[in-house]
Structures are given as structure tokens and as C-alpha cells.
Amino acid sequence: MDGNTSLIHLENINFSYSSGQLVLDDVNLTMEEGARIALKGGNGAGKTTLFHIILGLIRPLSGSVTVMGRTCVGEEDFKQVRRQVGLVFQDPDDQLFCPTVIEDVAFGPLNMGLKSSEAIERADSTLSSLGISHLRDRVPYRLSGGEKRLVSVATVLSMKPDVLLLDEPTVGLDQWVTERLIRVIRDYPCRGLLLISHDSRIADALTTRSLVLKGHKIEEECLAVNSQSRVSVSGS
Amino acid sequence: MTCEAFSSGSSYLHRADPRVKILCAIFYSVVVACLSGMPLQYAAFIFSAILLSTARIPFRMILRRLAVVNVFVLALWLVIPFSTPGHVLFHAGPLDVSSEGICAAFSITLKCNAIIMANLALLSTSSMFSLAHSLAHLKVHSKLVQLFFFTWRYLHVLEDEHRRMVQAIRIRGFSPRTDMLTYRTYAYLVGLLFVRGYERGERVYKAMLCRGFDGTFWLLHHFHLHGRDIILAVVMGLVTVALAGMEWMGIPH
């Protein structure tokens, strides 16, 4: 469990709301190179909170966050983290704010310092890899739920993050969009994936291991969780 | 959304560069507001009406917009004729109606409608987004542009949340009456709208931080001046300057 070689390493994270309600109690999490992990747990268990802590959107009361070997202390550290770790929010409406889809998808690359022609090129290629080039000039808030979801994923993938954090990406999606999303994420060459989902379709298709956030702690669910190996857990 | 009802179309004014339209609207409005001679005010009114007719907005929709504005003008009619000192035309109970008061109220009505018609013609024929972009290109302070843009952007979201809440209370049999339950329900509704709006703002900001936002807004749209924009600028400029010049020289009197 060396924090220097893992993608994400959380150590003794404590967090409670300002009301004093405890959310995370001494939570440890290590995400190794190539890990594809499903994070489960009941509603309000603190899964989203954990994601926000990894990206420095909220700060834990105590504990350390190490991402790609960098121990993050201040906002400057987390700014770097946000270039490497892409978070897809639960509600696409939180993520999309630009007048047009293309601007929204180019927003991240522009902030990373790309020239506007490069950013647009990057945004266009991301849209086409998701098969949604036709939405390019549409207004994000007028899209359907499924389209909004795909665009919100595009806004993150266009930054080419090494690690993906997905927060309930399939809520409200139909079978077809869900399958499409699964294909997009599976084809994306990321070094690590952390997925919050109650939807076993996507969890089985994309992850190889499950963690459960329960009683303010993280536990390993079982050794091998996979659509094929779930029935017979034998050997390794 | 109602505030963008006229923005799609193919008229001359719809296709014109929004930067030019904003500048024309500002100068024209200021000059018209300062006109004192009645003939000039008539002239401005007629010019605005002609300008608006070129935008090819359905007449009934224009009337509806003007009706809203004239509600405020009506309020002036209830005050100014009675409160302006001058030659008394007639007595309305204990109040005197002066001819100067009527003239002043009439003049305000003319100028107000002239300005609104010109702005309808020039500004409502652009989408809010292109107006926001134009303001940025016109070097308006980026904070102001962002305020303008986000206010408009999140009106939709708030409208949506409002609609959802109204549906939620309706399916449980709520119909507005004049009782405590109704008042309390509306208070909850407004309160919740504030709370949700605030939380939404927080989440949007966080999502923007995740994408490296540091206060810079990027402009990807660039406007190009066409011949038609220059014609519009010249015509509007000439009319504005002519009105201002005649006002300044006091002709016709």
C-alpha cells in the first residue's frame, strides 16, 4: 500500500457535516494502477462526499489525500488533480452551463491552456468518439436526459483525464443510452475507474472489484465481482 | 422561454451583428430620452415603428409586449397630470388637471414607446447568448457579462424547479385559496426555491472547478462585420445624430 505508486490514496479521512453529523470515519482507500472499482453503499453513506474530497471540492477534517504520488494540501495541488482526475457529476445539469454543447466540451481543454482552435478540435473529436457530433451546436439545457448525460461525460473526457470518477452515471437512462455509455467508458483508455452506482448492469460491465461504504467505513465487498465470476467464486 | 420569443427569424435585423445593434440601441435610446420638442418625439416614434416593422415580429406579440410596458406608463398618467403646476384645464374633484401635466405625460408615453419599440427591434432579435457574447466583445467588464449570462442561464433551471414543485403540490390536491395553508405553501415554495437555487449554484461552481475554471470565460464565437451591419450602423447613426442635432439647436420649435 504505497501511496507513491498508487493512483489515488486516501488515508484516515474523517469528515462530518457542519451540523456535526459524521459521514466518514477514518476511511482508507487505495486505487492501484488499472483498478476498476465500484463504490457501493446506501443513500447518504458518503460516496459523493468521498469523490468531492478526492478532488478537493470539500476538505476533510483530517487525513491525507494523495493523487498520483502528490500529497494534496492546498487549492494549487487540487487544481493539478482536477486535470488528471475527471469527475462526472450525478446531475448533468450541474455540469453543463455553456450556451452550446461545443463550448461546454471545449471549456475544460481551454482551461488547461489549449488554444481555442485546438480546444475545439479536441471537443469535436470527443463528441464524435461518443457518437454525438450532431449535438455540437445545440443548447445543452434543451437536450433530452440521455443526451445531457452523454454531453456531460464528453465535457470530462475532453480533458483526457487519467482517472475517471463516475457518480451514478446511469440514473434515469434507458437501456439503450446505458449500453452506449458503458461502451464509451469501456473504450476510454483510463488508468483507473471509480464508479458509484446502484445499477448492476454498469457496475458488472465496467468494474472488477467492489467496495462498500457502510457505517462510515469502507469495506471490501467480495473478492471477485464480475458478471461471469459472480456465480462461482473459486480460486482467484 | 418567453424572454427570447423573438430571437429566431430571418429578417434583416435578425441577421445583423449584435454588437452593432447593442451600440445603436444604446445611443438611440439615450438621445430619444433627452428629446424635448414634440415634433422630434413624433419623428422618433414613427422611426421606431418603421424600424420595428422591418424585424417582422407578429403584430399581436408586439402589442402584448407594449401593453406590459404601458401599464407602468399608465401609472404616470394617474399622477403627472394632477401634480404638475400650470394652466388648469379642469377640476377633477379636489384635484386640478393642468395642460402642462397632460403634455408631460403624453411626451413620456411617446418617448417610452419609441425607445421600447427600437429596443424590441434591435435587441430582442438576438438570442441572449449572442448578446452576452457581444457585450464581452465590446469589452464590458467580464464580471458583468458573467452576471448577465448566469442570471439568464439559471432562470431556466429555477423555472424548472419551480415547475416541479408546483406539480408536486398540485398532484396532492392543492388549489390556491385565501387561507393560511395557501400562504404557508407559497412561503415554503419561495423558500425552497432560494435554497435549491443556492445549492444548485454551489454544485455548478464545483463542476466548473473540476474542469479547471479560474475565472476566465472563453470566447469561441467571433462576430464578423458584414455590409448590412455597416448600413444599419450608418442609418441608425444618421438618425440618432440628426435627432440629437436638431434637439441641440432647438429646431423645429
PDB file of C-alpha atoms in Angstrom, chain B residues 6-7 10 16 23 26 29 43 48 55 62-63 68 72 79 81 83 88 111 156 169 195 198-199 205 212 234 250:
ATOM      1  CA  PHE B   6     -38.487  36.944 -30.957  1.00  0.00           C
ATOM      2  CA  SER B   7     -34.880  35.891 -31.280  1.00  0.00           C
ATOM      3  CA  SER B  10     -34.506  35.689 -40.782  1.00  0.00           C
ATOM      4  CA  ALA B  16     -27.374  41.884 -38.197  1.00  0.00           C
ATOM      5  CA  LEU B  23     -24.378  50.152 -29.721  1.00  0.00           C
ATOM      6  CA  ILE B  26     -27.798  52.481 -26.508  1.00  0.00           C
ATOM      7  CA  SER B  29     -32.305  55.301 -26.569  1.00  0.00           C
ATOM      8  CA  ALA B  43     -40.421  61.674 -35.575  1.00  0.00           C
ATOM      9  CA  SER B  48     -39.001  53.337 -34.181  1.00  0.00           C
ATOM     10  CA  ALA B  55     -37.995  42.937 -37.769  1.00  0.00           C
ATOM     11  CA  ILE B  62     -45.599  43.323 -30.214  1.00  0.00           C
ATOM     12  CA  LEU B  63     -48.839  44.731 -28.837  1.00  0.00           C
ATOM     13  CA  VAL B  68     -46.896  45.395 -20.357  1.00  0.00           C
ATOM     14  CA  PHE B  72     -46.154  51.491 -15.984  1.00  0.00           C
ATOM     15  CA  VAL B  79     -50.023  61.124 -11.136  1.00  0.00           C
ATOM     16  CA  PRO B  81     -51.488  65.490 -14.896  1.00  0.00           C
ATOM     17  CA  SER B  83     -49.252  67.051  -9.819  1.00  0.00           C
ATOM     18  CA  VAL B  88     -55.603  74.468 -15.136  1.00  0.00           C
ATOM     19  CA  LYS B 111     -40.691  58.563 -25.836  1.00  0.00           C
ATOM     20  CA  HIS B 156     -34.355  28.207 -16.780  1.00  0.00           C
ATOM     21  CA  ILE B 169     -48.176  20.334  -4.676  1.00  0.00           C
ATOM     22  CA  VAL B 195     -32.382  27.041  -1.012  1.00  0.00           C
ATOM     23  CA  TYR B 198     -28.237  28.308  -3.783  1.00  0.00           C
ATOM     24  CA  GLU B 199     -27.338  24.637  -3.694  1.00  0.00           C
ATOM     25  CA  TYR B 205     -19.413  26.054  -9.318  1.00  0.00           C
ATOM     26  CA  GLY B 212     -10.161  23.945 -14.256  1.00  0.00           C
ATOM     27  CA  VAL B 234     -24.846  54.281 -40.752  1.00  0.00           C
ATOM     28  CA  GLY B 250     -33.740  73.838 -30.887  1.00  0.00           C
TER      29      GLY B 250
END
